[in-house]
Amino acid sequence: MSKKPRKTGPRTTARAASRKSPIAAAKRLSASPKHDAAERIADALEAIATHLSAAAPTSGGSDAFASADAFVWHPNGKLAPVPRVSRVDLGLLKGIDRVRDILIENTERFADALPANNVLLWGARGMGKSSLVKAAHASINVDRKPAERLKLIEIHREDIESLPVLMDLLRSSDFHFIVFCDDLSFDGNDASYKSLKAVLEGGIEGRPENVILYATSNRRHLLPREMIENERSTAINPGEAVEEKVSLSDRFGLWLGFHRCSQDEYLAMVKGYCSHFGIKLGEDELEREALEWSTTRGSRSGRVAWQFTQELAGRMGVRIKS
């Protein structure tokens, strides 16, 4: 007796679709008249859980982080490896010698499992804050064995609320991690800063010993005045709640300030880039063109120096790699 062909109903089809897209599966299930509310919710949650568990590295497994030295965190639970980090050599960062040495020392202590501080790099735009973090990470790893290499994980500003989830993922790993957020600041009624506060200081679990946080910002105090006033107004004792100068940024142990560079420092940056990439131009002409470029941009900074170097290299037919 021949078997009847297996029927393919909405539930079977939806589960097949969930392997590709949990959102599509959820939509299909909600449209099915044969599913009651409980079944639709259960299937949608199952599809999403399957998708997330397949995307994220295994918590606590060193092999999950051995594939790369840098990752980008996505709030869906995925750490995407970055095979090649966009950065400049540490020696090309001019005019920031003092903060460079402090950050390198702090990072090296952390990589050696010694006490180290979370760091806030703040100040003028284009002066190498994020470049220094990436360059410091690379310099620390130069002579380290694969099992001892420091990992860099970038979390985007808009994903800060998922920071506790990332901490749970990293806590049981054998590696040490720098969690890096570029251009960090908070505006309006944004409450996601509370997730950062809990991780930096005050949470029950606290920051994992194998994790340190580095952040860059154009302003020293990450919370604007109106948000600080809101916290003060809801406190039992407003005078002791939150002082303007010791807001969220006070929870970073190190503050490294970056200030606008002088003309000599700007020219030193340009000459350093040109020497490194083999761009040959008379010194007088190079200085004249570099200063004219900065005048048209209305500022002098490491970013402006790099942009001028790219313009000059392109005009002279010299290929460069950042």
PDB file of C-alpha atoms in Angstrom:
ATOM      1  CA  MET A   1       0.000   0.000   0.000  1.00  0.00           C
ATOM      2  CA  SER A   2       1.556   3.248  -1.101  1.00  0.00           C
ATOM      3  CA  LYS A   3       2.100   5.969   1.433  1.00  0.00           C
ATOM      4  CA  LYS A   4       0.255   9.187   1.066  1.00  0.00           C
ATOM      5  CA  PRO A   5       2.450  12.195   0.212  1.00  0.00           C
ATOM      6  CA  ARG A   6       3.359  14.206   3.300  1.00  0.00           C
ATOM      7  CA  LYS A   7       1.353  17.359   3.619  1.00  0.00           C
ATOM      8  CA  THR A   8       3.198  20.615   3.915  1.00  0.00           C
ATOM      9  CA  GLY A   9       1.203  22.938   6.113  1.00  0.00           C
ATOM     10  CA  PRO A  10       1.780  26.489   7.271  1.00  0.00           C
ATOM     11  CA  ARG A  11       3.735  25.330  10.351  1.00  0.00           C
ATOM     12  CA  THR A  12       6.231  23.254   8.316  1.00  0.00           C
ATOM     13  CA  THR A  13       6.693  25.980   5.725  1.00  0.00           C
ATOM     14  CA  ALA A  14       7.136  28.646   8.379  1.00  0.00           C
ATOM     15  CA  ARG A  15       9.783  26.655  10.220  1.00  0.00           C
ATOM     16  CA  ALA A  16      11.740  26.189   6.978  1.00  0.00           C
ATOM     17  CA  ALA A  17      11.551  29.911   6.342  1.00  0.00           C
ATOM     18  CA  SER A  18      12.733  30.668   9.875  1.00  0.00           C
ATOM     19  CA  ARG A  19      16.105  29.142   9.095  1.00  0.00           C
ATOM     20  CA  LYS A  20      16.629  31.968   6.639  1.00  0.00           C
ATOM     21  CA  SER A  21      14.810  34.840   8.278  1.00  0.00           C
ATOM     22  CA  PRO A  22      13.164  34.851  11.731  1.00  0.00           C
ATOM     23  CA  ILE A  23      11.278  38.036  10.866  1.00  0.00           C
ATOM     24  CA  ALA A  24       9.796  36.500   7.721  1.00  0.00           C
ATOM     25  CA  ALA A  25       8.821  33.427   9.738  1.00  0.00           C
ATOM     26  CA  ALA A  26       7.083  35.533  12.354  1.00  0.00           C
ATOM     27  CA  LYS A  27       5.119  37.403   9.680  1.00  0.00           C
ATOM     28  CA  ARG A  28       4.049  34.193   7.962  1.00  0.00           C
ATOM     29  CA  LEU A  29       2.895  32.624  11.195  1.00  0.00           C
ATOM     30  CA  SER A  30       0.870  35.649  12.162  1.00  0.00           C
ATOM     31  CA  ALA A  31      -0.970  35.413   8.836  1.00  0.00           C
ATOM     32  CA  SER A  32      -1.922  31.765   9.298  1.00  0.00           C
ATOM     33  CA  PRO A  33      -5.562  31.284  10.381  1.00  0.00           C
ATOM     34  CA  LYS A  34      -4.792  27.767  11.744  1.00  0.00           C
ATOM     35  CA  HIS A  35      -2.449  29.043  14.482  1.00  0.00           C
ATOM     36  CA  ASP A  36      -3.711  30.381  17.721  1.00  0.00           C
ATOM     37  CA  ALA A  37      -1.849  33.244  19.461  1.00  0.00           C
ATOM     38  CA  ALA A  38       0.236  30.997  21.738  1.00  0.00           C
ATOM     39  CA  GLU A  39       1.510  28.830  18.875  1.00  0.00           C
ATOM     40  CA  ARG A  40       2.406  31.852  16.749  1.00  0.00           C
ATOM     41  CA  ILE A  41       4.374  33.455  19.582  1.00  0.00           C
ATOM     42  CA  ALA A  42       6.172  30.190  20.427  1.00  0.00           C
ATOM     43  CA  ASP A  43       7.202  29.566  16.830  1.00  0.00           C
ATOM     44  CA  ALA A  44       8.375  33.149  16.310  1.00  0.00           C
ATOM     45  CA  LEU A  45      10.495  33.059  19.479  1.00  0.00           C
ATOM     46  CA  GLU A  46      11.960  29.705  18.487  1.00  0.00           C
ATOM     47  CA  ALA A  47      12.911  31.055  15.064  1.00  0.00           C
ATOM     48  CA  ILE A  48      14.573  34.142  16.515  1.00  0.00           C
ATOM     49  CA  ALA A  49      16.466  32.126  19.166  1.00  0.00           C
ATOM     50  CA  THR A  50      17.760  29.727  16.500  1.00  0.00           C
ATOM     51  CA  HIS A  51      18.926  32.651  14.364  1.00  0.00           C
ATOM     52  CA  LEU A  52      20.764  34.367  17.242  1.00  0.00           C
ATOM     53  CA  SER A  53      22.447  31.242  18.574  1.00  0.00           C
ATOM     54  CA  ALA A  54      23.805  30.485  15.109  1.00  0.00           C
ATOM     55  CA  ALA A  55      25.141  34.033  14.709  1.00  0.00           C
ATOM     56  CA  ALA A  56      26.963  34.500  18.020  1.00  0.00           C
ATOM     57  CA  PRO A  57      30.298  32.966  19.055  1.00  0.00           C
ATOM     58  CA  THR A  58      30.104  30.344  21.798  1.00  0.00           C
ATOM     59  CA  SER A  59      30.347  32.047  25.171  1.00  0.00           C
ATOM     60  CA  GLY A  60      33.520  31.130  27.009  1.00  0.00           C
ATOM     61  CA  GLY A  61      35.153  29.403  24.065  1.00  0.00           C
ATOM     62  CA  SER A  62      38.577  30.777  23.183  1.00  0.00           C
ATOM     63  CA  ASP A  63      38.361  29.299  19.681  1.00  0.00           C
ATOM     64  CA  ALA A  64      35.501  31.672  18.879  1.00  0.00           C
ATOM     65  CA  PHE A  65      37.845  34.660  19.254  1.00  0.00           C
ATOM     66  CA  ALA A  66      41.007  33.133  17.803  1.00  0.00           C
ATOM     67  CA  SER A  67      40.011  33.871  14.207  1.00  0.00           C
ATOM     68  CA  ALA A  68      40.788  37.614  14.421  1.00  0.00           C
ATOM     69  CA  ASP A  69      42.218  40.321  16.685  1.00  0.00           C
ATOM     70  CA  ALA A  70      39.325  42.720  16.091  1.00  0.00           C
ATOM     71  CA  PHE A  71      35.537  42.396  15.963  1.00  0.00           C
ATOM     72  CA  VAL A  72      32.460  44.583  15.518  1.00  0.00           C
ATOM     73  CA  TRP A  73      29.565  43.954  17.908  1.00  0.00           C
ATOM     74  CA  HIS A  74      26.028  43.808  16.554  1.00  0.00           C
ATOM     75  CA  PRO A  75      23.069  44.033  18.964  1.00  0.00           C
ATOM     76  CA  ASN A  76      21.534  40.832  17.554  1.00  0.00           C
ATOM     77  CA  GLY A  77      24.245  38.923  19.402  1.00  0.00           C
ATOM     78  CA  LYS A  78      26.787  38.630  16.598  1.00  0.00           C
ATOM     79  CA  LEU A  79      30.494  39.464  16.784  1.00  0.00           C
ATOM     80  CA  ALA A  80      31.715  40.047  13.233  1.00  0.00           C
ATOM     81  CA  PRO A  81      35.477  39.509  12.796  1.00  0.00           C
ATOM     82  CA  VAL A  82      37.509  42.274  11.130  1.00  0.00           C
ATOM     83  CA  PRO A  83      40.384  40.679   9.167  1.00  0.00           C
ATOM     84  CA  ARG A  84      42.135  44.010   8.518  1.00  0.00           C
ATOM     85  CA  VAL A  85      41.711  46.996  10.821  1.00  0.00           C
ATOM     86  CA  SER A  86      41.852  50.459   9.224  1.00  0.00           C
ATOM     87  CA  ARG A  87      44.607  52.227  11.182  1.00  0.00           C
ATOM     88  CA  VAL A  88      47.831  54.212  10.929  1.00  0.00           C
ATOM     89  CA  ASP A  89      51.228  53.344  12.404  1.00  0.00           C
ATOM     90  CA  LEU A  90      51.802  54.575  15.942  1.00  0.00           C
ATOM     91  CA  GLY A  91      54.896  56.499  14.817  1.00  0.00           C
ATOM     92  CA  LEU A  92      52.810  58.632  12.438  1.00  0.00           C
ATOM     93  CA  LEU A  93      50.712  60.129  15.246  1.00  0.00           C
ATOM     94  CA  LYS A  94      52.402  63.454  16.021  1.00  0.00           C
ATOM     95  CA  GLY A  95      51.806  66.034  18.740  1.00  0.00           C
ATOM     96  CA  ILE A  96      50.185  63.605  21.195  1.00  0.00           C
ATOM     97  CA  ASP A  97      53.288  62.060  22.764  1.00  0.00           C
ATOM     98  CA  ARG A  98      52.168  62.384  26.391  1.00  0.00           C
ATOM     99  CA  VAL A  99      48.697  60.867  25.983  1.00  0.00           C
ATOM    100  CA  ARG A 100      50.163  58.216  23.674  1.00  0.00           C
ATOM    101  CA  ASP A 101      52.599  57.033  26.343  1.00  0.00           C
ATOM    102  CA  ILE A 102      49.879  56.987  29.041  1.00  0.00           C
ATOM    103  CA  LEU A 103      47.495  54.954  26.884  1.00  0.00           C
ATOM    104  CA  ILE A 104      50.202  52.494  25.828  1.00  0.00           C
ATOM    105  CA  GLU A 105      51.245  51.922  29.446  1.00  0.00           C
ATOM    106  CA  ASN A 106      47.650  51.422  30.588  1.00  0.00           C
ATOM    107  CA  THR A 107      46.913  49.036  27.702  1.00  0.00           C
ATOM    108  CA  GLU A 108      50.071  47.015  28.301  1.00  0.00           C
ATOM    109  CA  ARG A 109      49.258  46.569  31.989  1.00  0.00           C
ATOM    110  CA  PHE A 110      45.776  45.375  31.098  1.00  0.00           C
ATOM    111  CA  ALA A 111      47.115  42.914  28.511  1.00  0.00           C
ATOM    112  CA  ASP A 112      49.425  41.519  31.218  1.00  0.00           C
ATOM    113  CA  ALA A 113      46.429  40.953  33.536  1.00  0.00           C
ATOM    114  CA  LEU A 114      47.470  43.817  35.843  1.00  0.00           C
ATOM    115  CA  PRO A 115      45.108  46.535  37.162  1.00  0.00           C
ATOM    116  CA  ALA A 116      44.250  49.166  34.536  1.00  0.00           C
ATOM    117  CA  ASN A 117      41.665  51.912  34.044  1.00  0.00           C
ATOM    118  CA  ASN A 118      38.835  52.514  31.618  1.00  0.00           C
ATOM    119  CA  VAL A 119      39.848  55.433  29.397  1.00  0.00           C
ATOM    120  CA  LEU A 120      37.974  58.417  27.956  1.00  0.00           C
ATOM    121  CA  LEU A 121      39.845  60.155  25.123  1.00  0.00           C
ATOM    122  CA  TRP A 122      38.231  63.552  24.632  1.00  0.00           C
ATOM    123  CA  GLY A 123      38.936  66.805  22.834  1.00  0.00           C
ATOM    124  CA  ALA A 124      39.402  68.439  19.453  1.00  0.00           C
ATOM    125  CA  ARG A 125      38.112  66.723  16.326  1.00  0.00           C
ATOM    126  CA  GLY A 126      40.578  64.996  14.046  1.00  0.00           C
ATOM    127  CA  MET A 127      43.461  64.889  16.534  1.00  0.00           C
ATOM    128  CA  GLY A 128      43.890  61.118  16.498  1.00  0.00           C
ATOM    129  CA  LYS A 129      41.741  59.856  19.383  1.00  0.00           C
ATOM    130  CA  SER A 130      40.352  56.769  17.652  1.00  0.00           C
ATOM    131  CA  SER A 131      43.547  56.333  15.621  1.00  0.00           C
ATOM    132  CA  LEU A 132      45.544  56.145  18.850  1.00  0.00           C
ATOM    133  CA  VAL A 133      43.294  53.429  20.304  1.00  0.00           C
ATOM    134  CA  LYS A 134      43.680  51.257  17.198  1.00  0.00           C
ATOM    135  CA  ALA A 135      47.417  51.924  16.935  1.00  0.00           C
ATOM    136  CA  ALA A 136      47.955  51.136  20.637  1.00  0.00           C
ATOM    137  CA  HIS A 137      46.087  47.846  20.238  1.00  0.00           C
ATOM    138  CA  ALA A 138      48.298  46.864  17.295  1.00  0.00           C
ATOM    139  CA  SER A 139      51.540  47.837  19.049  1.00  0.00           C
ATOM    140  CA  ILE A 140      50.701  45.776  22.147  1.00  0.00           C
ATOM    141  CA  ASN A 141      50.119  42.657  20.026  1.00  0.00           C
ATOM    142  CA  VAL A 142      53.354  42.845  18.026  1.00  0.00           C
ATOM    143  CA  ASP A 143      55.392  40.333  20.045  1.00  0.00           C
ATOM    144  CA  ARG A 144      52.599  38.394  21.748  1.00  0.00           C
ATOM    145  CA  LYS A 145      51.765  34.758  21.211  1.00  0.00           C
ATOM    146  CA  PRO A 146      48.355  34.015  19.624  1.00  0.00           C
ATOM    147  CA  ALA A 147      46.853  32.912  22.949  1.00  0.00           C
ATOM    148  CA  GLU A 148      48.024  36.142  24.641  1.00  0.00           C
ATOM    149  CA  ARG A 149      46.900  38.617  22.013  1.00  0.00           C
ATOM    150  CA  LEU A 150      44.616  41.454  23.028  1.00  0.00           C
ATOM    151  CA  LYS A 151      41.250  41.623  21.257  1.00  0.00           C
ATOM    152  CA  LEU A 152      39.587  44.865  20.128  1.00  0.00           C
ATOM    153  CA  ILE A 153      35.777  44.977  19.936  1.00  0.00           C
ATOM    154  CA  GLU A 154      34.031  48.045  18.538  1.00  0.00           C
ATOM    155  CA  ILE A 155      30.514  48.803  19.744  1.00  0.00           C
ATOM    156  CA  HIS A 156      28.553  51.536  17.994  1.00  0.00           C
ATOM    157  CA  ARG A 157      27.094  54.392  19.976  1.00  0.00           C
ATOM    158  CA  GLU A 158      23.520  53.421  19.113  1.00  0.00           C
ATOM    159  CA  ASP A 159      24.099  49.878  20.451  1.00  0.00           C
ATOM    160  CA  ILE A 160      25.220  50.867  23.962  1.00  0.00           C
ATOM    161  CA  GLU A 161      22.053  49.395  25.490  1.00  0.00           C
ATOM    162  CA  SER A 162      23.258  45.933  24.464  1.00  0.00           C
ATOM    163  CA  LEU A 163      26.557  46.392  26.351  1.00  0.00           C
ATOM    164  CA  PRO A 164      25.540  44.117  29.284  1.00  0.00           C
ATOM    165  CA  VAL A 165      24.825  41.305  26.800  1.00  0.00           C
ATOM    166  CA  LEU A 166      28.290  41.716  25.309  1.00  0.00           C
ATOM    167  CA  MET A 167      29.848  41.669  28.793  1.00  0.00           C
ATOM    168  CA  ASP A 168      28.157  38.331  29.524  1.00  0.00           C
ATOM    169  CA  LEU A 169      29.554  36.903  26.305  1.00  0.00           C
ATOM    170  CA  LEU A 170      33.130  37.996  27.065  1.00  0.00           C
ATOM    171  CA  ARG A 171      33.192  37.243  30.788  1.00  0.00           C
ATOM    172  CA  SER A 172      34.165  33.579  30.559  1.00  0.00           C
ATOM    173  CA  SER A 173      36.693  33.905  27.716  1.00  0.00           C
ATOM    174  CA  ASP A 174      40.417  33.368  28.256  1.00  0.00           C
ATOM    175  CA  PHE A 175      41.262  36.415  26.120  1.00  0.00           C
ATOM    176  CA  HIS A 176      41.457  40.039  27.245  1.00  0.00           C
ATOM    177  CA  PHE A 177      39.265  42.566  25.415  1.00  0.00           C
ATOM    178  CA  ILE A 178      39.230  46.303  24.759  1.00  0.00           C
ATOM    179  CA  VAL A 179      35.614  47.313  24.140  1.00  0.00           C
ATOM    180  CA  PHE A 180      35.860  50.506  22.094  1.00  0.00           C
ATOM    181  CA  CYS A 181      33.134  53.076  21.385  1.00  0.00           C
ATOM    182  CA  ASP A 182      33.985  55.946  19.043  1.00  0.00           C
ATOM    183  CA  ASP A 183      32.311  59.357  19.299  1.00  0.00           C
ATOM    184  CA  LEU A 184      30.416  58.592  22.488  1.00  0.00           C
ATOM    185  CA  SER A 185      27.913  61.156  23.790  1.00  0.00           C
ATOM    186  CA  PHE A 186      24.278  61.329  24.879  1.00  0.00           C
ATOM    187  CA  ASP A 187      21.558  63.845  24.058  1.00  0.00           C
ATOM    188  CA  GLY A 188      17.994  64.660  24.999  1.00  0.00           C
ATOM    189  CA  ASN A 189      16.081  61.992  26.875  1.00  0.00           C
ATOM    190  CA  ASP A 190      18.392  59.159  25.810  1.00  0.00           C
ATOM    191  CA  ALA A 191      18.464  56.673  28.701  1.00  0.00           C
ATOM    192  CA  SER A 192      20.931  54.213  27.184  1.00  0.00           C
ATOM    193  CA  TYR A 193      23.750  55.835  29.187  1.00  0.00           C
ATOM    194  CA  LYS A 194      22.460  53.907  32.221  1.00  0.00           C
ATOM    195  CA  SER A 195      23.680  50.658  30.650  1.00  0.00           C
ATOM    196  CA  LEU A 196      27.142  52.177  30.360  1.00  0.00           C
ATOM    197  CA  LYS A 197      27.019  53.427  33.954  1.00  0.00           C
ATOM    198  CA  ALA A 198      26.185  49.965  35.255  1.00  0.00           C
ATOM    199  CA  VAL A 199      29.093  48.393  33.367  1.00  0.00           C
ATOM    200  CA  LEU A 200      31.624  51.075  34.312  1.00  0.00           C
ATOM    201  CA  GLU A 201      30.710  51.109  37.983  1.00  0.00           C
ATOM    202  CA  GLY A 202      27.804  50.155  40.183  1.00  0.00           C
ATOM    203  CA  GLY A 203      26.370  47.015  38.594  1.00  0.00           C
ATOM    204  CA  ILE A 204      25.975  43.842  40.667  1.00  0.00           C
ATOM    205  CA  GLU A 205      28.310  41.818  38.454  1.00  0.00           C
ATOM    206  CA  GLY A 206      30.525  44.756  37.545  1.00  0.00           C
ATOM    207  CA  ARG A 207      32.925  44.882  34.642  1.00  0.00           C
ATOM    208  CA  PRO A 208      34.588  41.530  33.853  1.00  0.00           C
ATOM    209  CA  GLU A 209      38.274  41.416  34.791  1.00  0.00           C
ATOM    210  CA  ASN A 210      39.186  40.553  31.214  1.00  0.00           C
ATOM    211  CA  VAL A 211      37.383  43.585  29.732  1.00  0.00           C
ATOM    212  CA  ILE A 212      38.311  47.269  29.651  1.00  0.00           C
ATOM    213  CA  LEU A 213      36.405  50.134  28.039  1.00  0.00           C
ATOM    214  CA  TYR A 214      37.946  52.825  25.810  1.00  0.00           C
ATOM    215  CA  ALA A 215      35.750  55.622  24.448  1.00  0.00           C
ATOM    216  CA  THR A 216      36.333  58.778  22.426  1.00  0.00           C
ATOM    217  CA  SER A 217      34.270  61.954  22.557  1.00  0.00           C
ATOM    218  CA  ASN A 218      34.527  65.523  21.353  1.00  0.00           C
ATOM    219  CA  ARG A 219      33.370  66.768  24.746  1.00  0.00           C
ATOM    220  CA  ARG A 220      34.692  66.079  28.201  1.00  0.00           C
ATOM    221  CA  HIS A 221      31.316  65.550  29.862  1.00  0.00           C
ATOM    222  CA  LEU A 222      29.289  62.923  28.040  1.00  0.00           C
ATOM    223  CA  LEU A 223      25.948  64.035  29.471  1.00  0.00           C
ATOM    224  CA  PRO A 224      24.657  67.485  28.454  1.00  0.00           C
ATOM    225  CA  ARG A 225      23.618  69.922  31.166  1.00  0.00           C
ATOM    226  CA  GLU A 226      19.876  69.237  30.835  1.00  0.00           C
ATOM    227  CA  MET A 227      20.321  65.508  31.446  1.00  0.00           C
ATOM    228  CA  ILE A 228      22.468  66.170  34.506  1.00  0.00           C
ATOM    229  CA  GLU A 229      19.789  68.504  35.843  1.00  0.00           C
ATOM    230  CA  ASN A 230      17.125  65.836  35.267  1.00  0.00           C
ATOM    231  CA  GLU A 231      19.065  63.360  37.407  1.00  0.00           C
ATOM    232  CA  ARG A 232      19.573  65.962  40.099  1.00  0.00           C
ATOM    233  CA  SER A 233      15.856  66.854  40.186  1.00  0.00           C
ATOM    234  CA  THR A 234      14.796  63.234  40.807  1.00  0.00           C
ATOM    235  CA  ALA A 235      17.276  62.590  43.623  1.00  0.00           C
ATOM    236  CA  ILE A 236      16.435  62.520  47.317  1.00  0.00           C
ATOM    237  CA  ASN A 237      19.174  65.017  48.012  1.00  0.00           C
ATOM    238  CA  PRO A 238      19.611  67.177  44.876  1.00  0.00           C
ATOM    239  CA  GLY A 239      22.824  68.745  46.178  1.00  0.00           C
ATOM    240  CA  GLU A 240      24.559  65.370  46.365  1.00  0.00           C
ATOM    241  CA  ALA A 241      23.030  63.652  43.326  1.00  0.00           C
ATOM    242  CA  VAL A 242      25.105  64.462  40.255  1.00  0.00           C
ATOM    243  CA  GLU A 243      27.650  67.271  40.063  1.00  0.00           C
ATOM    244  CA  GLU A 244      28.217  68.754  36.611  1.00  0.00           C
ATOM    245  CA  LYS A 245      31.964  68.091  36.626  1.00  0.00           C
ATOM    246  CA  VAL A 246      31.674  64.495  37.824  1.00  0.00           C
ATOM    247  CA  SER A 247      28.947  63.101  35.586  1.00  0.00           C
ATOM    248  CA  LEU A 248      29.195  59.929  33.525  1.00  0.00           C
ATOM    249  CA  SER A 249      32.729  60.725  32.373  1.00  0.00           C
ATOM    250  CA  ASP A 250      33.929  60.553  35.991  1.00  0.00           C
ATOM    251  CA  ARG A 251      33.452  56.799  35.891  1.00  0.00           C
ATOM    252  CA  PHE A 252      36.383  56.521  33.488  1.00  0.00           C
ATOM    253  CA  GLY A 253      39.590  56.225  35.495  1.00  0.00           C
ATOM    254  CA  LEU A 254      41.706  58.024  32.891  1.00  0.00           C
ATOM    255  CA  TRP A 255      40.821  61.198  30.992  1.00  0.00           C
ATOM    256  CA  LEU A 256      43.180  61.910  28.089  1.00  0.00           C
ATOM    257  CA  GLY A 257      42.748  65.351  26.531  1.00  0.00           C
ATOM    258  CA  PHE A 258      43.453  66.142  22.868  1.00  0.00           C
ATOM    259  CA  HIS A 259      43.884  69.799  21.949  1.00  0.00           C
ATOM    260  CA  ARG A 260      44.185  71.633  18.657  1.00  0.00           C
ATOM    261  CA  CYS A 261      47.658  71.421  17.219  1.00  0.00           C
ATOM    262  CA  SER A 262      50.023  74.271  16.494  1.00  0.00           C
ATOM    263  CA  GLN A 263      51.246  75.129  13.003  1.00  0.00           C
ATOM    264  CA  ASP A 264      54.576  73.401  13.655  1.00  0.00           C
ATOM    265  CA  GLU A 265      52.829  70.237  14.844  1.00  0.00           C
ATOM    266  CA  TYR A 266      50.553  70.263  11.801  1.00  0.00           C
ATOM    267  CA  LEU A 267      53.518  70.585   9.432  1.00  0.00           C
ATOM    268  CA  ALA A 268      55.335  67.796  11.311  1.00  0.00           C
ATOM    269  CA  MET A 269      52.320  65.535  10.693  1.00  0.00           C
ATOM    270  CA  VAL A 270      52.336  66.331   6.961  1.00  0.00           C
ATOM    271  CA  LYS A 271      56.089  65.751   6.655  1.00  0.00           C
ATOM    272  CA  GLY A 272      55.813  62.495   8.608  1.00  0.00           C
ATOM    273  CA  TYR A 273      53.136  61.181   6.249  1.00  0.00           C
ATOM    274  CA  CYS A 274      55.046  62.244   3.131  1.00  0.00           C
ATOM    275  CA  SER A 275      58.259  60.638   4.365  1.00  0.00           C
ATOM    276  CA  HIS A 276      56.483  57.403   5.295  1.00  0.00           C
ATOM    277  CA  PHE A 277      54.705  57.041   1.946  1.00  0.00           C
ATOM    278  CA  GLY A 278      57.581  58.263  -0.240  1.00  0.00           C
ATOM    279  CA  ILE A 279      55.955  61.489  -1.435  1.00  0.00           C
ATOM    280  CA  LYS A 280      58.768  63.760  -2.604  1.00  0.00           C
ATOM    281  CA  LEU A 281      58.262  67.526  -2.744  1.00  0.00           C
ATOM    282  CA  GLY A 282      60.532  70.447  -1.878  1.00  0.00           C
ATOM    283  CA  GLU A 283      60.216  71.458   1.782  1.00  0.00           C
ATOM    284  CA  ASP A 284      59.274  75.074   1.068  1.00  0.00           C
ATOM    285  CA  GLU A 285      56.658  74.097  -1.487  1.00  0.00           C
ATOM    286  CA  LEU A 286      55.300  71.345   0.787  1.00  0.00           C
ATOM    287  CA  GLU A 287      54.893  73.762   3.698  1.00  0.00           C
ATOM    288  CA  ARG A 288      53.253  76.399   1.503  1.00  0.00           C
ATOM    289  CA  GLU A 289      50.723  73.961   0.037  1.00  0.00           C
ATOM    290  CA  ALA A 290      50.021  72.323   3.410  1.00  0.00           C
ATOM    291  CA  LEU A 291      49.312  75.675   5.059  1.00  0.00           C
ATOM    292  CA  GLU A 292      47.127  76.771   2.166  1.00  0.00           C
ATOM    293  CA  TRP A 293      45.167  73.516   2.483  1.00  0.00           C
ATOM    294  CA  SER A 294      44.609  74.025   6.223  1.00  0.00           C
ATOM    295  CA  THR A 295      43.486  77.613   5.612  1.00  0.00           C
ATOM    296  CA  THR A 296      40.827  76.497   3.146  1.00  0.00           C
ATOM    297  CA  ARG A 297      39.617  73.911   5.669  1.00  0.00           C
ATOM    298  CA  GLY A 298      39.559  76.422   8.504  1.00  0.00           C
ATOM    299  CA  SER A 299      41.459  74.187  10.926  1.00  0.00           C
ATOM    300  CA  ARG A 300      44.689  72.338  11.622  1.00  0.00           C
ATOM    301  CA  SER A 301      44.531  68.733  12.836  1.00  0.00           C
ATOM    302  CA  GLY A 302      45.837  65.267  12.158  1.00  0.00           C
ATOM    303  CA  ARG A 303      42.790  64.556  10.009  1.00  0.00           C
ATOM    304  CA  VAL A 304      43.402  67.656   7.879  1.00  0.00           C
ATOM    305  CA  ALA A 305      47.080  66.662   7.520  1.00  0.00           C
ATOM    306  CA  TRP A 306      46.041  63.192   6.343  1.00  0.00           C
ATOM    307  CA  GLN A 307      43.502  64.586   3.882  1.00  0.00           C
ATOM    308  CA  PHE A 308      46.137  66.909   2.415  1.00  0.00           C
ATOM    309  CA  THR A 309      48.552  63.965   2.125  1.00  0.00           C
ATOM    310  CA  GLN A 310      45.955  61.979   0.176  1.00  0.00           C
ATOM    311  CA  GLU A 311      45.348  64.954  -2.136  1.00  0.00           C
ATOM    312  CA  LEU A 312      49.072  65.416  -2.718  1.00  0.00           C
ATOM    313  CA  ALA A 313      49.706  61.701  -3.291  1.00  0.00           C
ATOM    314  CA  GLY A 314      46.855  61.471  -5.775  1.00  0.00           C
ATOM    315  CA  ARG A 315      48.104  64.503  -7.688  1.00  0.00           C
ATOM    316  CA  MET A 316      51.644  63.073  -7.842  1.00  0.00           C
ATOM    317  CA  GLY A 317      50.548  59.541  -8.734  1.00  0.00           C
ATOM    318  CA  VAL A 318      51.778  57.947  -5.512  1.00  0.00           C
ATOM    319  CA  ARG A 319      49.778  55.009  -4.173  1.00  0.00           C
ATOM    320  CA  ILE A 320      49.285  54.887  -0.404  1.00  0.00           C
ATOM    321  CA  LYS A 321      47.571  52.450   1.942  1.00  0.00           C
ATOM    322  CA  SER A 322      45.974  53.653   5.184  1.00  0.00           C
TER     323      SER A 322
END
